[in-house]
XYZ file of C-alpha atoms in Angstrom:
761
model
C 55.782 6.568 30.785
C 55.158 10.380 31.737
C 52.834 11.491 34.562
C 50.225 14.043 33.572
C 48.509 16.525 36.457
C 45.337 16.566 34.897
C 41.448 16.538 36.126
C 39.295 13.779 35.807
C 35.759 14.023 36.265
C 32.195 13.938 34.527
C 29.414 16.315 36.063
C 31.311 17.053 39.197
C 33.649 19.279 37.249
C 36.673 16.936 37.989
C 39.112 16.468 40.660
C 42.941 17.431 40.005
C 45.014 14.221 40.095
C 48.009 12.103 38.344
C 47.412 10.106 35.195
C 49.688 7.442 34.630
C 49.950 5.054 31.660
C 51.295 1.690 32.159
C 51.614 -1.384 30.266
C 47.813 -2.858 31.537
C 46.217 0.907 31.135
C 45.605 3.962 32.585
C 45.511 4.784 36.150
C 44.379 8.088 37.633
C 44.501 8.956 41.673
C 43.175 12.152 43.095
C 45.499 14.350 44.831
C 43.082 15.653 47.998
C 40.971 12.220 48.456
C 41.041 8.660 48.111
C 39.480 8.170 44.571
C 41.250 6.057 41.974
C 40.086 5.366 38.284
C 41.735 2.435 36.361
C 41.059 1.812 32.771
C 42.362 -1.758 31.228
C 43.777 -1.395 28.091
C 41.267 -4.268 26.511
C 38.307 -2.340 27.707
C 39.222 0.989 25.415
C 36.875 1.114 22.427
C 37.778 4.715 21.244
C 39.706 7.535 22.102
C 38.694 11.291 21.096
C 40.993 14.714 21.485
C 39.290 18.229 21.284
C 40.374 21.523 22.539
C 38.431 23.053 25.550
C 39.756 26.835 25.787
C 43.703 26.916 26.530
C 43.749 23.144 27.253
C 42.870 19.989 25.984
C 40.575 17.063 26.816
C 41.152 13.307 26.203
C 38.226 11.071 26.117
C 38.299 7.151 26.515
C 35.548 5.456 25.367
C 35.134 1.734 26.618
C 33.197 -1.244 25.354
C 30.313 -0.939 28.073
C 29.617 2.531 26.578
C 30.964 4.412 29.686
C 33.410 7.506 28.869
C 36.072 8.613 31.374
C 37.128 12.459 30.577
C 40.857 13.872 31.523
C 41.061 17.556 31.177
C 43.718 19.812 31.467
C 46.555 18.610 29.083
C 48.731 21.030 27.206
C 47.745 21.694 23.541
C 51.278 20.490 22.519
C 50.799 17.117 24.210
C 48.206 15.966 21.599
C 51.173 14.008 19.639
C 52.459 12.120 22.688
C 48.881 10.966 23.606
C 48.249 9.977 20.061
C 51.410 7.937 20.232
C 50.283 6.320 23.489
C 46.710 5.376 21.996
C 48.228 3.747 19.146
C 50.585 1.783 21.283
C 49.029 0.898 24.432
C 44.913 1.064 23.392
C 45.630 0.090 19.851
C 43.221 2.817 18.626
C 43.399 5.966 16.525
C 43.049 9.369 18.555
C 40.425 11.085 16.857
C 40.308 14.873 16.961
C 36.792 16.047 17.778
C 35.518 19.706 16.807
C 33.600 21.635 19.650
C 31.073 24.397 19.083
C 31.950 27.369 21.389
C 29.515 29.790 19.959
C 27.526 29.381 23.237
C 24.189 29.219 21.935
C 21.513 27.043 23.791
C 19.445 25.661 20.726
C 20.498 22.567 18.610
C 19.965 19.147 18.078
C 19.755 16.644 20.838
C 21.006 12.771 19.803
C 20.967 9.433 21.848
C 23.895 7.648 20.650
C 24.507 4.290 22.470
C 24.833 5.125 26.108
C 25.834 9.101 25.634
C 23.125 11.915 24.750
C 24.937 14.428 22.493
C 23.842 17.884 21.835
C 25.118 19.318 18.453
C 25.335 22.967 16.932
C 25.590 23.598 13.445
C 27.145 19.901 13.165
C 29.581 20.336 15.987
C 29.510 18.810 19.388
C 28.684 21.311 22.141
C 28.286 18.704 24.796
C 27.708 15.324 25.569
C 26.205 13.763 28.509
C 27.090 10.013 29.983
C 23.622 8.024 30.911
C 25.588 6.485 33.500
C 25.638 9.858 35.543
C 21.843 10.135 35.538
C 20.184 9.252 38.348
C 16.712 10.189 37.051
C 14.540 11.615 34.341
C 11.384 13.601 34.812
C 9.104 14.943 31.906
C 6.666 17.942 31.831
C 4.635 16.983 28.562
C 2.251 20.500 29.423
C 5.788 22.483 28.857
C 7.331 19.871 26.417
C 10.374 20.064 28.978
C 12.632 16.977 29.949
C 14.528 17.187 33.216
C 17.517 15.382 33.785
C 18.639 14.586 37.365
C 22.314 13.830 37.932
C 24.093 11.072 40.345
C 25.772 12.949 43.456
C 29.391 11.840 44.382
C 29.273 10.746 47.924
C 32.063 12.416 50.321
C 32.211 15.735 48.671
C 32.895 19.020 50.933
C 30.123 21.415 51.246
C 32.426 23.807 49.085
C 32.523 21.419 46.215
C 30.154 22.635 43.382
C 28.456 19.773 41.615
C 26.058 19.388 38.501
C 22.419 18.653 39.825
C 19.993 18.706 37.369
C 19.707 19.953 33.300
C 16.488 20.899 31.491
C 15.875 20.550 27.759
C 12.798 21.701 25.687
C 12.190 19.284 23.117
C 9.606 20.009 19.971
C 6.453 17.547 19.692
C 8.200 16.070 16.533
C 11.914 16.191 17.703
C 13.408 12.565 18.099
C 10.625 10.812 15.792
C 11.572 7.400 13.960
C 9.467 6.411 11.503
C 7.920 3.644 13.847
C 6.710 6.402 16.038
C 5.179 8.477 13.560
C 1.774 7.208 14.357
C 2.278 7.147 18.153
C 0.629 9.932 20.020
C 3.522 10.552 22.244
C 5.382 13.653 21.906
C 8.945 14.105 21.109
C 9.856 14.921 24.843
C 7.913 11.880 26.217
C 10.157 9.509 23.257
C 13.239 10.987 24.349
C 12.268 10.422 28.341
C 11.122 6.695 27.775
C 14.479 6.079 25.900
C 16.615 7.433 28.862
C 14.293 6.156 31.397
C 14.605 2.853 30.137
C 18.459 2.760 30.333
C 18.076 4.416 33.984
C 15.844 1.871 35.469
C 18.216 -0.707 33.955
C 21.080 0.618 35.621
C 20.086 1.663 38.904
C 17.011 -0.681 39.818
C 17.758 -4.291 39.247
C 15.390 -7.017 40.066
C 12.011 -5.817 41.826
C 11.493 -7.129 45.130
C 7.983 -5.703 45.616
C 5.312 -3.122 44.777
C 2.731 -1.176 46.503
C 0.502 0.381 44.174
C -1.448 4.126 44.114
C 0.156 5.175 47.791
C -1.452 8.520 48.838
C 1.306 10.590 49.731
C 0.751 14.067 51.750
C 4.007 15.407 51.344
C 4.590 15.970 48.382
C 0.957 15.897 47.268
C 0.492 13.074 44.684
C 0.167 9.650 44.359
C 3.038 6.970 44.156
C 3.499 3.408 43.086
C 6.439 2.266 45.317
C 8.662 -0.110 44.218
C 11.166 -1.904 46.320
C 14.747 -2.873 44.719
C 17.776 -4.413 46.571
C 19.609 -0.834 47.168
C 17.239 1.582 46.364
C 13.264 2.073 46.174
C 11.230 4.157 43.543
C 8.587 6.333 43.761
C 6.792 6.681 40.577
C 4.164 9.617 40.273
C 2.156 10.775 37.419
C 4.665 13.657 36.303
C 7.625 12.850 38.778
C 9.666 9.836 39.696
C 12.317 9.660 42.595
C 14.885 7.081 43.248
C 16.101 6.992 46.568
C 18.999 4.362 48.394
C 18.101 3.106 51.721
C 20.786 4.515 53.448
C 19.749 8.098 52.538
C 16.347 7.304 54.897
C 17.853 8.607 58.314
C 14.616 8.144 60.303
C 11.114 6.054 59.833
C 8.011 7.045 61.967
C 4.571 5.697 62.030
C 2.017 7.638 63.409
C -2.228 7.698 63.486
C -3.748 10.127 61.017
C -5.854 12.612 62.856
C -6.296 15.387 60.310
C -8.134 14.612 57.189
C -9.007 10.948 55.995
C -8.398 8.521 58.809
C -5.610 5.916 58.859
C -1.896 5.447 59.351
C 0.686 7.858 58.287
C 4.356 6.702 57.591
C 7.199 9.424 57.689
C 10.814 8.622 55.667
C 13.291 11.164 56.497
C 15.504 11.802 54.036
C 19.290 13.414 53.718
C 19.631 14.485 50.701
C 15.686 15.705 50.491
C 13.878 15.168 47.059
C 14.141 17.966 44.723
C 10.871 18.832 42.870
C 11.762 21.859 40.976
C 12.914 24.476 43.170
C 11.094 22.821 46.042
C 13.438 20.485 48.580
C 10.989 17.565 50.294
C 13.299 16.723 53.668
C 10.203 14.119 54.792
C 8.089 12.050 52.618
C 4.759 11.294 54.378
C 2.533 8.406 53.042
C -0.825 7.835 53.863
C -2.416 4.343 54.380
C -6.241 4.414 54.988
C -7.955 2.058 57.460
C -9.064 -1.171 56.089
C -11.074 -4.117 57.450
C -9.113 -6.941 55.664
C -5.400 -7.334 55.683
C -3.554 -7.048 52.540
C -1.273 -9.503 50.893
C 1.930 -8.352 49.484
C 4.671 -10.739 47.263
C 8.185 -10.562 47.975
C 10.526 -11.780 45.600
C 14.373 -11.885 46.444
C 17.184 -12.497 44.490
C 18.302 -16.304 44.183
C 22.095 -15.237 45.397
C 20.513 -13.115 48.131
C 23.200 -12.933 51.099
C 21.270 -13.259 54.406
C 24.844 -13.375 56.437
C 24.310 -9.865 58.274
C 20.438 -10.360 58.558
C 19.286 -11.113 62.182
C 17.390 -14.324 62.522
C 14.302 -12.175 63.610
C 14.350 -10.044 60.622
C 14.961 -13.209 58.654
C 11.565 -14.998 59.687
C 9.572 -12.138 59.355
C 10.286 -11.791 55.701
C 7.953 -14.391 54.005
C 7.375 -15.097 50.140
C 3.830 -13.573 50.787
C 3.586 -11.113 53.689
C 0.118 -10.673 55.254
C -0.977 -7.948 57.305
C -1.467 -4.137 57.048
C 0.136 -2.375 53.996
C 1.921 0.376 56.154
C 3.688 -2.443 58.701
C 4.695 -4.447 55.651
C 6.320 -1.628 53.982
C 7.844 -0.396 57.385
C 9.202 -3.888 58.003
C 10.724 -4.297 54.356
C 12.048 -0.932 54.791
C 14.413 -1.874 57.654
C 15.028 -4.966 56.183
C 16.611 -3.640 52.977
C 18.257 -1.248 54.793
C 19.931 -3.537 56.751
C 20.667 -5.671 53.537
C 22.308 -2.359 52.448
C 24.571 -2.356 55.435
C 22.765 0.643 57.204
C 20.482 0.408 60.010
C 16.977 1.980 60.184
C 14.830 2.380 63.320
C 11.068 2.594 63.454
C 10.025 4.997 65.675
C 5.982 4.544 66.441
C 5.443 3.885 70.883
C 4.517 7.014 72.645
C 3.397 6.778 76.387
C 2.050 10.543 76.190
C -1.642 11.475 76.663
C -3.451 14.192 75.490
C -5.594 15.961 77.572
C -8.606 16.450 75.334
C -8.373 12.607 74.302
C -6.253 10.098 76.374
C -6.248 7.541 73.390
C -4.453 10.119 71.545
C -0.685 11.327 71.515
C -0.885 14.428 69.299
C -2.187 18.014 70.106
C -2.937 20.808 67.631
C -0.374 23.424 67.262
C 0.788 25.790 64.436
C 4.305 26.517 62.832
C 3.978 30.320 61.668
C 0.706 30.247 59.718
C 0.533 26.692 59.020
C -1.750 24.777 61.229
C -1.243 21.123 62.285
C -0.807 18.330 64.585
C 2.221 17.902 67.139
C 2.880 14.075 67.859
C 5.116 13.157 71.057
C 6.751 9.851 70.587
C 8.891 8.165 72.680
C 12.340 9.252 71.300
C 11.312 12.293 69.110
C 8.135 14.585 68.175
C 6.619 14.660 64.876
C 4.784 17.667 63.313
C 2.248 17.262 60.596
C 1.061 18.702 58.117
C 3.000 21.369 56.587
C 6.010 21.658 56.741
C 6.594 18.181 57.952
C 9.180 18.082 61.046
C 11.077 15.146 62.905
C 13.038 15.983 65.632
C 14.821 13.733 68.016
C 14.840 14.618 71.423
C 18.366 13.849 71.627
C 19.047 17.051 69.435
C 17.017 19.392 71.432
C 19.053 21.586 74.236
C 16.478 23.710 75.733
C 12.940 24.035 75.914
C 11.472 27.262 76.386
C 7.568 27.738 77.325
C 6.212 31.152 76.768
C 4.197 32.171 80.037
C 3.426 35.904 79.378
C -0.226 35.023 78.919
C -0.367 32.707 82.023
C -2.494 35.624 84.003
C -4.612 36.805 80.925
C -7.928 35.350 79.242
C -5.886 33.401 76.746
C -6.679 30.021 76.042
C -3.533 28.984 73.997
C 0.574 29.152 74.744
C 3.696 28.668 72.728
C 6.891 27.042 73.328
C 10.249 26.778 71.731
C 12.671 24.351 70.945
C 16.608 25.321 70.770
C 18.511 22.370 69.012
C 22.309 21.717 69.665
C 23.083 22.900 65.838
C 22.055 26.436 66.758
C 18.932 26.450 65.319
C 15.436 26.881 66.924
C 11.752 26.238 66.467
C 8.389 27.568 67.760
C 5.150 25.603 68.285
C 2.481 28.144 68.712
C -1.442 28.496 69.646
C -1.391 25.040 71.452
C -4.537 24.626 73.570
C -3.598 25.724 77.378
C -5.616 22.632 78.333
C -2.538 20.786 77.207
C 0.176 22.532 79.119
C 0.187 20.523 82.112
C 0.725 17.418 80.053
C 3.342 18.760 77.880
C 5.664 20.095 80.878
C 5.405 16.902 82.785
C 6.358 14.723 79.438
C 9.178 16.940 78.670
C 10.197 16.712 82.217
C 10.126 12.920 82.347
C 12.213 12.862 78.991
C 14.665 15.176 80.564
C 15.119 13.178 83.593
C 14.719 9.401 82.261
C 16.652 9.617 78.980
C 19.203 12.488 79.763
C 19.638 12.236 83.599
C 18.758 16.025 83.316
C 22.123 16.474 81.937
C 21.119 18.093 78.265
C 17.414 18.867 77.864
C 16.760 21.820 80.004
C 13.508 23.104 80.282
C 13.151 27.189 80.938
C 10.355 28.907 82.500
C 8.795 25.735 84.022
C 6.503 25.712 87.117
C 5.653 22.808 89.349
C 2.262 21.283 88.654
C 1.091 21.734 92.217
C 1.890 25.406 92.338
C -0.088 25.581 88.705
C -3.044 23.431 90.231
C -3.039 25.754 93.329
C -3.019 28.694 91.311
C -6.132 27.773 89.693
C -7.944 26.824 92.745
C -6.935 30.281 94.062
C -8.856 31.891 91.100
C -12.238 31.338 92.928
C -13.748 34.148 94.384
C -14.536 32.037 97.615
C -10.673 31.635 97.987
C -10.356 35.483 98.241
C -9.919 35.473 102.108
C -7.272 32.930 101.886
C -5.358 34.817 99.444
C -5.602 37.830 101.628
C -4.399 36.170 104.593
C -1.381 34.831 102.979
C -0.787 38.137 101.193
C -0.740 40.094 104.702
C 1.307 37.345 106.527
C 4.012 37.197 103.646
C 4.113 41.260 103.610
C 4.563 41.974 107.370
C 8.080 42.110 107.440
C 8.518 43.824 104.422
C 10.494 46.555 105.823
C 12.628 44.712 108.241
C 13.801 41.832 105.978
C 15.946 42.386 103.132
C 14.775 39.323 101.263
C 11.153 40.622 101.345
C 12.270 41.852 97.937
C 12.530 38.081 96.282
C 9.428 37.604 98.141
C 7.316 40.496 96.772
C 5.276 38.058 94.463
C 4.271 35.953 97.296
C 0.679 37.236 97.437
C -1.977 34.687 96.081
C 1.064 31.784 96.141
C 0.170 28.439 96.581
C 1.504 25.994 99.430
C 3.767 24.460 97.000
C 5.232 27.593 96.224
C 6.346 28.251 99.773
C 7.324 24.841 100.302
C 9.476 25.200 97.327
C 11.158 28.501 98.439
C 11.615 26.868 101.916
C 13.463 24.004 100.090
C 15.365 26.368 98.112
C 16.640 28.083 101.571
C 17.084 24.470 103.171
C 19.194 23.561 99.916
C 21.384 26.660 100.155
C 22.370 26.022 103.766
C 23.540 22.611 102.855
C 26.182 24.058 100.610
C 24.144 24.592 97.739
C 25.771 27.714 95.599
C 24.460 31.229 95.619
C 24.050 30.960 91.792
C 21.681 27.687 91.840
C 19.780 29.904 94.270
C 19.327 32.574 92.066
C 18.173 30.183 89.117
C 15.444 28.805 91.613
C 14.350 31.919 92.565
C 13.857 33.015 88.964
C 11.629 30.082 88.559
C 9.128 31.924 90.943
C 5.432 32.620 89.410
C 4.769 36.115 88.411
C 2.486 38.178 90.687
C -0.757 38.697 89.733
C -0.990 42.166 90.517
C -1.069 44.595 87.736
C 1.948 46.745 87.975
C 2.241 50.313 86.496
C 4.504 50.180 83.237
C 7.802 51.586 83.943
C 10.223 53.693 81.330
C 12.928 52.065 79.838
C 15.440 54.507 81.614
C 14.058 53.359 85.109
C 14.177 49.863 84.171
C 17.785 50.297 82.918
C 18.297 51.919 86.673
C 16.619 49.262 88.421
C 18.344 46.380 86.725
C 21.663 47.743 87.029
C 21.453 47.591 90.728
C 22.757 44.218 91.763
C 20.616 42.527 94.501
C 22.566 41.409 97.468
C 23.455 37.701 97.938
C 20.662 36.019 100.307
C 22.625 34.911 103.543
C 22.123 31.136 104.077
C 22.072 31.507 107.694
C 19.359 34.141 108.040
C 15.968 32.915 109.990
C 13.362 31.366 107.565
C 9.950 33.018 106.884
C 7.295 31.266 109.201
C 4.264 29.537 107.556
C 0.741 30.463 107.452
C -1.920 29.145 109.204
C -3.202 27.858 105.861
C 0.013 26.145 105.045
C 0.380 24.360 108.247
C -3.182 23.177 107.715
C -2.126 21.741 104.315
C 0.733 19.809 105.820
C -1.341 18.306 108.432
C -4.304 17.339 106.033
C -2.324 16.198 102.979
C -1.500 12.814 104.001
C -5.068 11.799 105.634
C -6.446 13.189 102.122
C -4.269 10.711 100.127
C -5.085 7.708 102.439
C -8.905 8.324 102.280
C -8.517 8.638 98.623
C -6.322 6.650 97.253
C -7.254 7.065 93.580
C -7.297 10.785 93.672
C -4.784 12.600 91.262
C -2.102 14.521 92.713
C -3.008 17.854 91.135
C -6.501 17.501 93.008
C -5.332 17.313 96.445
C -4.860 21.038 97.077
C -8.249 21.488 95.674
C -9.479 19.219 98.174
C -7.848 20.798 101.084
C -9.069 24.198 100.093
C -12.636 23.056 100.342
C -11.890 21.781 103.802
C -10.217 24.818 104.965
C -13.270 27.048 103.816
C -16.023 24.941 105.745
C -13.783 24.953 108.759
C -15.044 27.054 111.778
C -13.219 29.732 113.471
C -12.462 27.153 116.740
C -11.373 24.415 114.421
C -8.985 27.189 112.555
C -7.659 28.472 115.959
C -5.183 25.990 116.678
C -3.203 26.632 113.037
C -3.749 30.146 113.653
C -2.172 29.973 116.933
C 0.587 27.984 116.095
C 1.279 30.390 113.052
C 1.372 33.303 115.480
C 3.974 31.385 117.414
C 5.992 30.862 114.497
C 5.873 34.212 113.310
C 6.758 35.866 116.862
C 9.588 33.306 116.864
C 10.894 34.351 113.430
C 10.411 38.022 114.742
C 12.788 37.717 117.456
C 15.246 35.573 115.593
C 15.279 38.117 112.654
C 15.954 41.051 115.216
C 18.589 39.177 116.496
C 20.271 38.526 113.215
C 20.150 42.141 111.939
C 21.749 43.190 115.025
C 24.468 40.656 114.468
C 24.754 41.279 110.694
C 24.158 44.923 110.413
C 25.618 44.828 106.753
C 22.758 42.284 105.723
C 19.882 44.542 107.295
C 19.403 46.422 104.282
C 20.799 49.637 105.696
C 23.800 50.387 102.858
C 22.328 50.822 99.235
C 18.623 50.029 100.039
C 16.001 52.758 99.407
C 12.949 53.515 101.257
C 9.579 52.563 99.652
C 8.452 54.972 97.155
C 12.051 56.873 96.837
C 12.397 55.175 93.336
C 9.040 56.660 92.153
C 9.481 60.098 93.697
C 12.874 60.117 91.555
C 11.508 59.083 88.401
C 8.397 61.787 89.090
C 11.389 64.465 89.697
C 12.873 63.352 86.334
C 9.857 63.162 84.264
C 8.365 66.152 83.198
C 4.543 66.283 83.534
C 2.171 66.133 80.356
C -0.506 69.147 80.077
C -3.754 67.250 79.820
C -5.082 70.000 77.854
C -2.557 69.753 74.887
C -4.188 68.454 71.614
C -3.593 65.096 70.466
C -1.254 64.026 67.727
C -2.776 63.024 64.558
C -2.962 59.514 63.412
C -2.341 57.736 60.248
C -4.703 56.165 57.873
C -4.063 52.581 59.379
C -4.722 53.657 62.904
C -7.772 55.418 61.975
C -9.172 52.425 59.852
C -7.725 49.810 62.542
C -9.833 51.570 65.310
C -13.400 51.161 63.360
C -12.365 47.482 62.390
C -11.135 46.449 65.612
C -14.256 47.039 67.306
C -16.187 44.863 64.893
C -13.748 42.026 64.835
C -13.985 41.947 68.617
C -17.737 41.760 68.608
C -17.659 38.924 66.097
C -15.039 37.097 67.983
C -14.621 38.157 71.542
C -12.313 34.924 72.557
C -9.636 36.015 69.925
C -6.618 37.083 71.878
C -5.317 40.616 70.967
C -2.435 39.730 69.406
C -4.382 37.309 66.819
C -6.767 40.462 66.338
C -3.704 42.715 65.356
C -2.475 40.041 62.855
C -5.356 40.174 61.042
C -6.211 43.567 60.970
C -2.521 43.708 59.391
C -3.421 41.186 56.615
C -6.857 42.647 56.125
C -5.142 46.337 55.530
C -2.939 44.486 52.871
C -5.974 43.379 51.032
C -7.976 46.554 51.142
C -8.255 48.425 47.468
C -6.468 51.482 46.768
C -9.679 53.249 46.516
C -10.569 52.545 49.992
C -7.420 53.324 51.400
C -7.599 56.587 49.597
C -10.334 57.467 52.153
C -8.547 56.796 55.066
C -5.478 58.928 53.747
C -7.545 61.654 53.226
C -9.327 61.317 56.929
C -5.398 61.018 58.505
C -4.554 64.169 56.509
C -7.520 65.786 57.681
C -6.535 64.776 61.384
C -3.137 65.901 60.782
C -4.302 69.469 59.820
C -6.560 69.423 62.859
C -3.381 68.661 64.979
C -1.403 71.734 63.398
C -4.347 74.154 63.812
C -4.950 73.023 67.617
C -1.365 73.285 68.514
C -0.842 76.657 67.074
C -4.123 77.731 69.090
C -3.117 75.765 72.244
C 0.472 77.978 71.809
C -1.377 81.238 71.679
C -3.875 80.645 74.675
C -2.008 78.234 77.269
C 1.718 78.298 78.757
C 4.436 77.208 76.706
C 5.859 73.559 76.874
C 9.069 74.918 78.696
C 6.954 76.640 81.408
C 4.646 73.383 82.195
C 7.560 71.315 82.320
C 9.377 73.838 84.516
C 6.136 73.921 86.727
C 5.731 70.140 87.015
C 9.640 69.818 88.279
C 8.997 72.726 90.870
C 5.822 70.819 92.152
C 7.554 67.474 92.172
C 10.194 69.243 94.181
C 7.858 70.631 96.689
C 6.355 67.109 97.302
C 9.814 65.754 98.281
C 10.274 68.709 100.496
C 7.031 68.091 102.481
C 8.096 64.407 102.448
């Protein structure tokens, strides 16, 4: 028999392979994948031939109604195929005329297990019902949506038909029996197709949960469980999902809206509703005082071979308990029966700062507000869009600490995943920062041994607590003392540039710095030391804003590497007192929290008399004196490390910047502002009065949104004001040029002044 190189496929567009007719039937095998088709000669009921462009198509219709298409034959091969069908299959090869006008309107007919579309009496195309996975109806638009099964194992480059939509006139498809029915033609077609699709894909129903509320997508479903799939039946949409397509199962309490329990199903591939994809289905089960009773009916020939004994014992003919627990158990059981494993994530040891019984915190993704749940293996964001992220997918967690010294009451953090994507979580209450940081550190250490999930911009709890304790006005004398002692050797010690943020530091910060130095002396690399020094908190001192050019010049000068043999900076009296008292405080107060120890020490220090502080101050003075001697000796032995070469005196950078930057005339006219800037100045004051605690970032965002909503007439007024302001600037500039010095002369005078100031220095 001859071998043909043709395509075989239906909705997928076909795969190239080899077709061979043997004595017992037709055999086709794909070229690039392990996919074969066998059609026994006894099963072939009809055979059809049609021209499709430059090639021909052979269609073999079997007795069970299934249709197999082979496409890519040369037109001249129709005679050979006719003889083959006559001898091998004992059927006549019938030639079918195909309409090629390209019209999108015609007659839709359901013939056996095929849906045919005819135009002017000719067949335009046909759809095998065995290729359909679902059928949806939209009665308001008289539309029917057919969804196709997707072949598994296809490459991402392969294109496949996903769905087709048909508009069906209200009277189309009606028989005499349907004439008295209130149903439309689209509903009649849908019912007939749905009957076949449900029969093929469903099988025997095992259990059903009626009127289950769903938050994503927002609707109400009847959840029907079958052996290999489960179905979500809604008022206008139905979905069929295989258990192996459920990748994760999470159960969390509902803290937003109606109370109860939420069951989150993560799906791959996602549900598709129109153009919207739903990667997660969120089912809501309200709280009930009484347990539910759910009947479970398994097939008589059900194979219990691969089901563990513990799971087998849990499945009963009538299961009693909460519906959410029963449904979760059945999902896991039926997934095992489908040779896939499904885990349920529900445990959490995380505690919210505001509610110790809750493991969720309020957060936002963009403009969507919801709650972030911290489970032991993953975290879940609800409401929209739902997110389920496993900790093992996270590579880096970055805390946004830019507002740590401002009046902002919220913070943000970003997670970077191992697939290159990232996700921001915003507007989390600052009181939750400590618990969330500690939780991620715990997960990182215990789950990954610190090897995968890294935490950036993360300070120690002790340092944070000391910093908070230092915000009190009564502790200013302590901070001033620390600042003075920290800065006493700035000119002598090159490492003072690394410690310029020392003022106002807590004990833990200094201890951490000492620990870094000791670690370096024990063989730690300079690179690790640099990483630790980057984690030091920023100074509270407000520094002058530098130009981009100055910042570029400053960052371009590389800092010299720190010598591990250099003498270590001495501790102050306050830090020595902390070392002496910490152990006693813990012994006297066994129930005290670790973060409250430093606050207790601070109170004791404030109440000490001068005589009581004297021993610590004397010890600190001895350490400082010894440090000066060791430092002088070290500088003498290491002149290259003493900071002579390449180190500028304090203030030289500022003088350089002043010399390069021309002074601006304070009498020069101010530039004109645009319409938005004029409007925002007035609107900002009103908004700040109405919401004094609102961060400036949020204020600017709201102003931008309100400006977009302003009508054209009101904008026209502000545009007129902007035009007047622009004319004012033009007029004042002309007057300024006539009366005052030119801009070039003023810049020249500024350069001369800066040069004189340098000479005087």
